[in-house]
PDB file of C-alpha atoms in Angstrom:
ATOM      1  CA  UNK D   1     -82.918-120.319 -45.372  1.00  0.00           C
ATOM      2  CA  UNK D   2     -83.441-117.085 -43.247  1.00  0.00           C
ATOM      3  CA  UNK D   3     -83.435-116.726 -39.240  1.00  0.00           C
ATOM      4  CA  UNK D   4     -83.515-114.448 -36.882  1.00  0.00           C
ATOM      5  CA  UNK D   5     -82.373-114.828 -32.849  1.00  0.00           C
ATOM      6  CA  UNK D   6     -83.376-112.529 -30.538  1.00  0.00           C
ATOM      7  CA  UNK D   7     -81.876-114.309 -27.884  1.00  0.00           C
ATOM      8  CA  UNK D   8     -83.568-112.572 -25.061  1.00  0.00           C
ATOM      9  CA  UNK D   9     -86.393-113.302 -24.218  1.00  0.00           C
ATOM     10  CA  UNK D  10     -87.448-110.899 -21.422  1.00  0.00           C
ATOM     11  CA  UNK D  11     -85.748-107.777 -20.296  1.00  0.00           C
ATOM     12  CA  UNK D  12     -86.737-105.624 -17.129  1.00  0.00           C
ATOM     13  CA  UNK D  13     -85.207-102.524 -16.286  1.00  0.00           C
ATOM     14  CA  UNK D  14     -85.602 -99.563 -13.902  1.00  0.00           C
ATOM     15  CA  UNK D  15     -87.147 -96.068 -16.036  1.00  0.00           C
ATOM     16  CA  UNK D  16     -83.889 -94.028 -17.168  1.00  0.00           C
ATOM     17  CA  UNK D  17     -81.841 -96.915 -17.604  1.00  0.00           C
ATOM     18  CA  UNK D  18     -80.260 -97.376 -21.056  1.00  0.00           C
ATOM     19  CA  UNK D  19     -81.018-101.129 -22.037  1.00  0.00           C
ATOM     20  CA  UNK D  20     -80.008-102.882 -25.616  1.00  0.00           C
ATOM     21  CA  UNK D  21     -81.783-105.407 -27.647  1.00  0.00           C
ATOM     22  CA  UNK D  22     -79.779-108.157 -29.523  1.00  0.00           C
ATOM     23  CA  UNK D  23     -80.543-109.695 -32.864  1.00  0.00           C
ATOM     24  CA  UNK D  24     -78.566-112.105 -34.763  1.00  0.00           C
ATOM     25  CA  UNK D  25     -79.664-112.909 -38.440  1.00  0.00           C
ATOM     26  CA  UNK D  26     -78.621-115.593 -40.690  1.00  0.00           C
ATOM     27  CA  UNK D  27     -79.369-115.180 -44.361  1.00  0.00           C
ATOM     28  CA  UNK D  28     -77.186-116.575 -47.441  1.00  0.00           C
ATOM     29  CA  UNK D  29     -78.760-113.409 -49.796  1.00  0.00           C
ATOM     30  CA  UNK D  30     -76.161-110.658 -50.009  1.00  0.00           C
ATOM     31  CA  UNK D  31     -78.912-108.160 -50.210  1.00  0.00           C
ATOM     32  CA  UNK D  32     -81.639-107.725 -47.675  1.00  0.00           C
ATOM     33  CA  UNK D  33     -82.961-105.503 -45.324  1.00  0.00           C
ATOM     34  CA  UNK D  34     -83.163-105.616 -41.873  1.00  0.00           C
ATOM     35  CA  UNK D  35     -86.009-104.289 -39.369  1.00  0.00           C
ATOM     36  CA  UNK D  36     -87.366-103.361 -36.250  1.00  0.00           C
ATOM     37  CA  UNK D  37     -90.956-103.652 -34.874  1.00  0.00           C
ATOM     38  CA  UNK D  38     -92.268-102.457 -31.302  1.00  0.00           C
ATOM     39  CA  UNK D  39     -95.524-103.959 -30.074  1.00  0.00           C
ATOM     40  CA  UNK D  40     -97.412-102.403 -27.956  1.00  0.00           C
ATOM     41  CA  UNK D  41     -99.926-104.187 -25.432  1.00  0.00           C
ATOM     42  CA  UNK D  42    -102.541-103.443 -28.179  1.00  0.00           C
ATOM     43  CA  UNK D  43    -101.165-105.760 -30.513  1.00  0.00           C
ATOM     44  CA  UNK D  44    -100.640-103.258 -33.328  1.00  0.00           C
ATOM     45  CA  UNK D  45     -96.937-103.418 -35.013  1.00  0.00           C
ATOM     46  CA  UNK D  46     -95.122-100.534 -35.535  1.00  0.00           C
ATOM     47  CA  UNK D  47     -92.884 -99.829 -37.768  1.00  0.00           C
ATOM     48  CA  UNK D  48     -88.732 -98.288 -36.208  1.00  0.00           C
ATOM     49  CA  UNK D  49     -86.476 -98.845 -38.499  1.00  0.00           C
ATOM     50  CA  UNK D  50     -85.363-100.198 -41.851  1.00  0.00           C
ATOM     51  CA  UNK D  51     -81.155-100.976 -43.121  1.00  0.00           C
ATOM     52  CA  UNK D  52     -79.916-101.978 -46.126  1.00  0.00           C
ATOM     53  CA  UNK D  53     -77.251-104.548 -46.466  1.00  0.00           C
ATOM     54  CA  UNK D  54     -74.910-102.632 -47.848  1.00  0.00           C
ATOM     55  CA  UNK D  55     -75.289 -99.337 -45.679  1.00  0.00           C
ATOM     56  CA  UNK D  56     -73.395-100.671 -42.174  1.00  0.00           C
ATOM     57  CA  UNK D  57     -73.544 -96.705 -40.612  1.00  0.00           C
ATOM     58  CA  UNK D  58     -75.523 -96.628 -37.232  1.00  0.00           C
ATOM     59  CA  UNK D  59     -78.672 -94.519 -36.924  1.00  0.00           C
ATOM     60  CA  UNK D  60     -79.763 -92.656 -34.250  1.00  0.00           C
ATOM     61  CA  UNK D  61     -83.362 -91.147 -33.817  1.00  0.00           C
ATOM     62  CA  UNK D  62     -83.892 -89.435 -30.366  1.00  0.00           C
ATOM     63  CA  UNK D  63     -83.438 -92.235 -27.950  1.00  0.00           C
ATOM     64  CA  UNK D  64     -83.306 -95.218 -30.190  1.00  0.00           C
ATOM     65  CA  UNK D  65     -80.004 -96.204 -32.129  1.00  0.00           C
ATOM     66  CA  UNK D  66     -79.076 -99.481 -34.306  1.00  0.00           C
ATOM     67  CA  UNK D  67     -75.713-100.883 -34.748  1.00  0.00           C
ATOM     68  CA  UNK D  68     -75.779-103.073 -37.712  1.00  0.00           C
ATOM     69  CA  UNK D  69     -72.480-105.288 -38.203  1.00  0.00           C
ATOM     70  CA  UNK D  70     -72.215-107.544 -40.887  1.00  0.00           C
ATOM     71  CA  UNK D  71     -69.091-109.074 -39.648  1.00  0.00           C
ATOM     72  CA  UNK D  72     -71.036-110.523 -36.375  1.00  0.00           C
ATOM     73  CA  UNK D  73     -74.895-110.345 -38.578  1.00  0.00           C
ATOM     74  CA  UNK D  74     -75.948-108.776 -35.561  1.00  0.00           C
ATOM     75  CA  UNK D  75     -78.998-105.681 -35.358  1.00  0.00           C
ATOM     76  CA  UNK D  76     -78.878-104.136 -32.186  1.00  0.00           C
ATOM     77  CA  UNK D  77     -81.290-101.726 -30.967  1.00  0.00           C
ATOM     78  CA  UNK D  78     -80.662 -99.804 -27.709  1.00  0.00           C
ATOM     79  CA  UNK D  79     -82.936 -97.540 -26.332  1.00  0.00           C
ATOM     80  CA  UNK D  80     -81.712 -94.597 -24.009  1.00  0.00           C
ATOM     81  CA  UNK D  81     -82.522 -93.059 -20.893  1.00  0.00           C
ATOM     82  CA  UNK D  82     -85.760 -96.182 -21.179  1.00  0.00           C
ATOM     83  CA  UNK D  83     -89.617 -95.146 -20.156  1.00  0.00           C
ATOM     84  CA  UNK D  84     -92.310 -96.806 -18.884  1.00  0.00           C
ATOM     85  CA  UNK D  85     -93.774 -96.184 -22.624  1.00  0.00           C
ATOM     86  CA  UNK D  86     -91.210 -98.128 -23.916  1.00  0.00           C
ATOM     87  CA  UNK D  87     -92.174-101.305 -22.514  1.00  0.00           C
ATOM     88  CA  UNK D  88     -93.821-103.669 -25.571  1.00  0.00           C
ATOM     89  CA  UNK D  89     -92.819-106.907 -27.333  1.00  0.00           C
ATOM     90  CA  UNK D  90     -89.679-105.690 -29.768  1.00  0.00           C
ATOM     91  CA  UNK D  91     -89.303-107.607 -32.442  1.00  0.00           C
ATOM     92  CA  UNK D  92     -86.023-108.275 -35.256  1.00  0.00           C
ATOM     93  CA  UNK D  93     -87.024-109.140 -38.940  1.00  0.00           C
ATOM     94  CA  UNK D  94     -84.869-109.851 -42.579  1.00  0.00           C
ATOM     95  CA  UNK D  95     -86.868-109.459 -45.831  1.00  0.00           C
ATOM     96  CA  UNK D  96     -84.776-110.939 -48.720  1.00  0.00           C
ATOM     97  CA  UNK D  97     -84.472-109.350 -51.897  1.00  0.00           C
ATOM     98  CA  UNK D  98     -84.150-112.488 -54.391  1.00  0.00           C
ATOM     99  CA  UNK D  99     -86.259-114.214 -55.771  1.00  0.00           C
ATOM    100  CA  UNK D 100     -89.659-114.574 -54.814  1.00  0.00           C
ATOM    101  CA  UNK D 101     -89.689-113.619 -50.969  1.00  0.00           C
ATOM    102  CA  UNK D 102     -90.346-110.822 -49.638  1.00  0.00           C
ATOM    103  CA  UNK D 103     -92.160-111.091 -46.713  1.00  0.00           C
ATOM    104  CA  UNK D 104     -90.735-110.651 -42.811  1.00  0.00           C
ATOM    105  CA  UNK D 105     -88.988-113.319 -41.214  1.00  0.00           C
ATOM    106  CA  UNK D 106     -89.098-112.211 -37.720  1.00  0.00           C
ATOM    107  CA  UNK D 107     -87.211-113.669 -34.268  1.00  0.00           C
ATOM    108  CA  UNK D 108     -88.896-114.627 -31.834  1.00  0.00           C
ATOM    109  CA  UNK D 109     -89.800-110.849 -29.948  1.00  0.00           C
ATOM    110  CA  UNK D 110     -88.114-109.452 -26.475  1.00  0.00           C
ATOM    111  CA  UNK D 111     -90.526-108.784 -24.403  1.00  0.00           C
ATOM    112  CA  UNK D 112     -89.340-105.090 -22.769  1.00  0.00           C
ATOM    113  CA  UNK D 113     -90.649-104.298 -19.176  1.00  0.00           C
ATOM    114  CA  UNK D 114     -89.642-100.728 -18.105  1.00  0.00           C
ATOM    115  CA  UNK D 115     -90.666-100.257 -14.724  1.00  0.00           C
ATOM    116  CA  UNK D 116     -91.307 -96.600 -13.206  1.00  0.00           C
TER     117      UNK D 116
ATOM    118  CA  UNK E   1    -103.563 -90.569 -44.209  1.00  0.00           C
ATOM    119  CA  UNK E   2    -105.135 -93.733 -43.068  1.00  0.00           C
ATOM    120  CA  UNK E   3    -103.171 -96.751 -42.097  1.00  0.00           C
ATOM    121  CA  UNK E   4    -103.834-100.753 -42.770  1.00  0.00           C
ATOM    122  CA  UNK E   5    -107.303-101.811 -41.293  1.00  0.00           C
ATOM    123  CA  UNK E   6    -108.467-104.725 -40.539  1.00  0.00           C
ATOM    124  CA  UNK E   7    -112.027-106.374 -40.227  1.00  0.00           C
ATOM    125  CA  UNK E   8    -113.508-107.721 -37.898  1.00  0.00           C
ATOM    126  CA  UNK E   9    -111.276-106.827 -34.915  1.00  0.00           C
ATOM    127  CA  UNK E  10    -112.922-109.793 -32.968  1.00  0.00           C
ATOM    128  CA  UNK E  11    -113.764-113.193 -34.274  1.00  0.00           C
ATOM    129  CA  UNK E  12    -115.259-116.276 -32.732  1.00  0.00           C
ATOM    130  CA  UNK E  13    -115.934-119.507 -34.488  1.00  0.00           C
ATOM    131  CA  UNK E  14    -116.314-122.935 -33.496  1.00  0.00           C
ATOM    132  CA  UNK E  15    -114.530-126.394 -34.789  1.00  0.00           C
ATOM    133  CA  UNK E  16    -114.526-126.951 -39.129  1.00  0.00           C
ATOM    134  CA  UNK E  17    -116.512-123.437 -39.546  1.00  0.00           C
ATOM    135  CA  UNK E  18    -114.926-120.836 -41.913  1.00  0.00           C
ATOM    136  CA  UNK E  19    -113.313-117.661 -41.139  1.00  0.00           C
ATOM    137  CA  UNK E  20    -113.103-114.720 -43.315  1.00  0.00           C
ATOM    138  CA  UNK E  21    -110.627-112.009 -42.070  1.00  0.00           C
ATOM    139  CA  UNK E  22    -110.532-108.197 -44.084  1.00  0.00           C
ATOM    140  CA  UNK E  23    -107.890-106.223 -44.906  1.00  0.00           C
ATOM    141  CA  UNK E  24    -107.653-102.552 -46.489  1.00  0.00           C
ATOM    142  CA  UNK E  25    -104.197-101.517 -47.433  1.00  0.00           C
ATOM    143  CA  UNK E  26    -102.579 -98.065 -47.024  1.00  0.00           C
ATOM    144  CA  UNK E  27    -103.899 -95.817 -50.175  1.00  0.00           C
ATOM    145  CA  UNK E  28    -101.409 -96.606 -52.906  1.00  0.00           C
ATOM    146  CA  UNK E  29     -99.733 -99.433 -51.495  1.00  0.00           C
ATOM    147  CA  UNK E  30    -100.002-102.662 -54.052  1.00  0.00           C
ATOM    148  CA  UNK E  31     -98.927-105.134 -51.880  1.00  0.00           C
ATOM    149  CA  UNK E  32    -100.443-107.410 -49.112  1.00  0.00           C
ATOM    150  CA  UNK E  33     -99.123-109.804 -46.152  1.00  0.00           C
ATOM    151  CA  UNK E  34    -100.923-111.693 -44.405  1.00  0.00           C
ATOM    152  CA  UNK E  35     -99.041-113.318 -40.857  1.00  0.00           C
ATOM    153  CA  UNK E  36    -100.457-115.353 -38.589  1.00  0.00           C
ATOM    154  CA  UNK E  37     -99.483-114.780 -34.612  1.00  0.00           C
ATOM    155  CA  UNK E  38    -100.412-117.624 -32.646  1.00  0.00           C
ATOM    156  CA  UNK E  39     -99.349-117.834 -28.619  1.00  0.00           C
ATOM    157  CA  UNK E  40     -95.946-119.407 -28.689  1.00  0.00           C
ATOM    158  CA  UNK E  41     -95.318-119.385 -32.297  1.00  0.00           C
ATOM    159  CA  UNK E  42     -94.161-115.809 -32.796  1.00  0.00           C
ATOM    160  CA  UNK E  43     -95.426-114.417 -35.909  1.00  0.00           C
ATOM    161  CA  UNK E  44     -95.340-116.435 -38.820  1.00  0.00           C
ATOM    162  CA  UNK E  45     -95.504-115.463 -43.001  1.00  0.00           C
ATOM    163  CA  UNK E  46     -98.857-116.630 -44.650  1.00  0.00           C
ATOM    164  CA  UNK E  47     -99.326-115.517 -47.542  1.00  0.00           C
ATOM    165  CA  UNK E  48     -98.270-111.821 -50.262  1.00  0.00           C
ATOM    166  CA  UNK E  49    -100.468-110.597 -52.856  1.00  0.00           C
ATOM    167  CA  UNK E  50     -98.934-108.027 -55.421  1.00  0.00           C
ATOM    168  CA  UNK E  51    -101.207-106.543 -57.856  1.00  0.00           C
ATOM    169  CA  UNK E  52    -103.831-109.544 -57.700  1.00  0.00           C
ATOM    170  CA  UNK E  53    -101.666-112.010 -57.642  1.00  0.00           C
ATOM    171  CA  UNK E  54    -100.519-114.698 -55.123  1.00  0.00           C
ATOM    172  CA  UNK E  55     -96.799-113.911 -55.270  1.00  0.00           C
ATOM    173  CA  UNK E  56     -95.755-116.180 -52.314  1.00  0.00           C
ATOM    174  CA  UNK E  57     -97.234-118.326 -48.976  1.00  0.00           C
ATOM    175  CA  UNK E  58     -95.958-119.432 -46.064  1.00  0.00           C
ATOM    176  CA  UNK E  59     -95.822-122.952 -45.001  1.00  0.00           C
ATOM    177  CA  UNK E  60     -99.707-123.264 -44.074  1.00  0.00           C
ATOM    178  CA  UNK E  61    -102.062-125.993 -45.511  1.00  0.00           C
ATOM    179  CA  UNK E  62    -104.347-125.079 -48.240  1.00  0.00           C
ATOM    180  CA  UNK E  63    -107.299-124.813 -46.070  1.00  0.00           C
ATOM    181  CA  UNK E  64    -106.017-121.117 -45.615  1.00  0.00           C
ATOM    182  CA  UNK E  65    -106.104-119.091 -48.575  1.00  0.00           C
ATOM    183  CA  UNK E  66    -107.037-115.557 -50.005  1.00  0.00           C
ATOM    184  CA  UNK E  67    -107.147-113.029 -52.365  1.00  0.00           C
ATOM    185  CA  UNK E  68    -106.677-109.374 -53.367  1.00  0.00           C
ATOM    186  CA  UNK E  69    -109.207-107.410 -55.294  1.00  0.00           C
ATOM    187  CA  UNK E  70    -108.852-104.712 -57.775  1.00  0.00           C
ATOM    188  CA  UNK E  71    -108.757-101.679 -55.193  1.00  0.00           C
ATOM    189  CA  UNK E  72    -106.024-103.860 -53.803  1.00  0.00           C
ATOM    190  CA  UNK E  73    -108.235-104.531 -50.326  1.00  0.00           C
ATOM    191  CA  UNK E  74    -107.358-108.571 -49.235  1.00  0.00           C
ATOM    192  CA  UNK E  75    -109.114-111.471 -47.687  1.00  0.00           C
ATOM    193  CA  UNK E  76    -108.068-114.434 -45.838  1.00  0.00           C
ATOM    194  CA  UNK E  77    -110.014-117.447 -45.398  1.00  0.00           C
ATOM    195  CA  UNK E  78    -109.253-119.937 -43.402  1.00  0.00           C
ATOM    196  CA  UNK E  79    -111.558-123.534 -44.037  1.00  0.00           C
ATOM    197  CA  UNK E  80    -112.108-126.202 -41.729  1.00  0.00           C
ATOM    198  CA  UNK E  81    -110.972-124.291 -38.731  1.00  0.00           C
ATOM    199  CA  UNK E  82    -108.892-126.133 -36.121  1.00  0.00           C
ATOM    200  CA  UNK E  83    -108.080-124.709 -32.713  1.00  0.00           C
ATOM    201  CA  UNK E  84    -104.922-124.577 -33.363  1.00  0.00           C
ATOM    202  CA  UNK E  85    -105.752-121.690 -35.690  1.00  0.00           C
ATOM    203  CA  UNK E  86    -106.716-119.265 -32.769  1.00  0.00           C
ATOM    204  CA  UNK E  87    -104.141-116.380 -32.934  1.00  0.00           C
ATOM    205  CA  UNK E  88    -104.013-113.137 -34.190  1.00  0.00           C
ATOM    206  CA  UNK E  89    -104.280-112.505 -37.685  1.00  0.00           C
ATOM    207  CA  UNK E  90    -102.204-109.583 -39.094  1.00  0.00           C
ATOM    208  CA  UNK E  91    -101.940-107.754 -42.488  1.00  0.00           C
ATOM    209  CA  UNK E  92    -100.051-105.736 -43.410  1.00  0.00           C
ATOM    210  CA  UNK E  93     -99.392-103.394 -46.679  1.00  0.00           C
ATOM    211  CA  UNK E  94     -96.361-102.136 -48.561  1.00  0.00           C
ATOM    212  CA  UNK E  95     -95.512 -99.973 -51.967  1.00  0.00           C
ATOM    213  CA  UNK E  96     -94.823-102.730 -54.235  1.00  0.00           C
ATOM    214  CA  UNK E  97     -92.701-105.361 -54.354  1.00  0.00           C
ATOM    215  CA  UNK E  98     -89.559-103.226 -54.462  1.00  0.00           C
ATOM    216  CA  UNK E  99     -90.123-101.147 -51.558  1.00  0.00           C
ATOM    217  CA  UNK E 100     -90.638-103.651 -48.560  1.00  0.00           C
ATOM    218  CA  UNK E 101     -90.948-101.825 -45.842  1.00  0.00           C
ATOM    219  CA  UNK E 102     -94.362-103.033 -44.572  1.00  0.00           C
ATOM    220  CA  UNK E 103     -96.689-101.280 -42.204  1.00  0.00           C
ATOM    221  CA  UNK E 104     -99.556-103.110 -40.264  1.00  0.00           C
ATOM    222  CA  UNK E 105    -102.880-103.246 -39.107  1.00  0.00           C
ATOM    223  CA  UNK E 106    -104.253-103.365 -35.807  1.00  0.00           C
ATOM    224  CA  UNK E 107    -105.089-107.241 -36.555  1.00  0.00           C
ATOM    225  CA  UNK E 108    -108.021-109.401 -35.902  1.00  0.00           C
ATOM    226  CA  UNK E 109    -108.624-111.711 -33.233  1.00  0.00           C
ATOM    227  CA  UNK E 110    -109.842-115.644 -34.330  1.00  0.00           C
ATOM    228  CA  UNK E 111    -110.722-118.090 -31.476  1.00  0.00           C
ATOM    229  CA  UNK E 112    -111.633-121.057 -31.998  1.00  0.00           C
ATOM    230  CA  UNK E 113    -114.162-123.036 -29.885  1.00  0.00           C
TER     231      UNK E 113
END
């Protein structure tokens, strides 16, 4: 079976401060993707980031990065230099490629508080 | 390009009523997920359709079921509502079954009375 632990479950930080998300994923598939949703006070999910299991490089894009490591099945997201914009629900999800599944399994959501 | 929409964006109902919740998928996408976001259960899987077809559901009772039509648009229904069922309701639409990266809709709103 698949889970995902975001561990924390609030996070407040000062604007400009850089500030990291955990997730920790436990899946017995040795392909799957990995992903990251924001959610904004409106409720809407959108869409970060998608990574392979077999591509382990870290992405960068403007003041979000990911470092994926197998080794620990951890997803990190950090945001950089954080803005009051930033603050929403973030959430981790796996998506199996066997078999029959492929919907989201998602953690539980950090909630992200940036304050000005 | 338009994204996933959802209908109605509000919903009231009261106690063993039925629910029927919209969903229009990205142009060209095949495939539809529905999830279910109820306050303190995060978001949970409820059901994919791919091409028609029920390809997979989450574990929900039978009372909540759907289906995707031939211009690939989805429904949910949801019989015999409990209150337990108030949440948000969100779909959301990908290229196949390949492809999973899945975008979503603004979601609809059930309470139940």
């Amino acid at each position: 079976a698949q889970k995902v632990t975001q561990a924390q479950t609030e996070i407040s930080v000062v604007e400009k401060e850089d500030v990291t998300l955990d997730c920790v994923y436990e899946t017995r598939d040795t392909t799957y993707y990995l992903f990251w949703y924001k959610q904004p006070p409106s409720g809407e999910l959108v869409f970060l980031i998608r990574r392979n299991s077999f591509d382990e490089q870290n992405e960068i894009s403007g003041r979000y990065s990911w470092n994926f490591q197998k080794s620990t099945s951890s997803f990190n997201f950090t945001i950089t230099a954080s803005q009051v914009v930033d603050s929403a629900v973030y959430f981790c999800a796996l998506s199996e490629l066997s078999g029959s599944a492929r919907q989201l399994t998602f953690g539980s959501g950090t909630q992200l508080t940036v304050l000005p | 390009e338009a994204g996933v929409t959802q209908s109605p964006t509000h919903l009231i109902k009261t106690r063993g009523q039925q629910a029927t919740l919209r969903c229009s998928p990205i142009s060209g996408h095949t495939s539809v997920y529905w999830y279910q976001q109820a306050l303190g259960l995060g978001l949970q899987f409820l059901l994919w359709y791919d091409e028609g077809e029920e390809r997979n559901r989450g574990n929900f009772p039978p009372r909540f079921s759907g289906r995707q039509f031939p211009n690939y648009s989805s429904e949910l229904n949801v019989n015999a509502l409990e209150l337990e069922d108030s949440a948000l309701y969100l779909c959301a639409s990908s290229l196949g079954t390949s492809y999973n990266e899945q975008f979503f809709g603004p979601g609809t709103r059930l309470t139940v009375l």
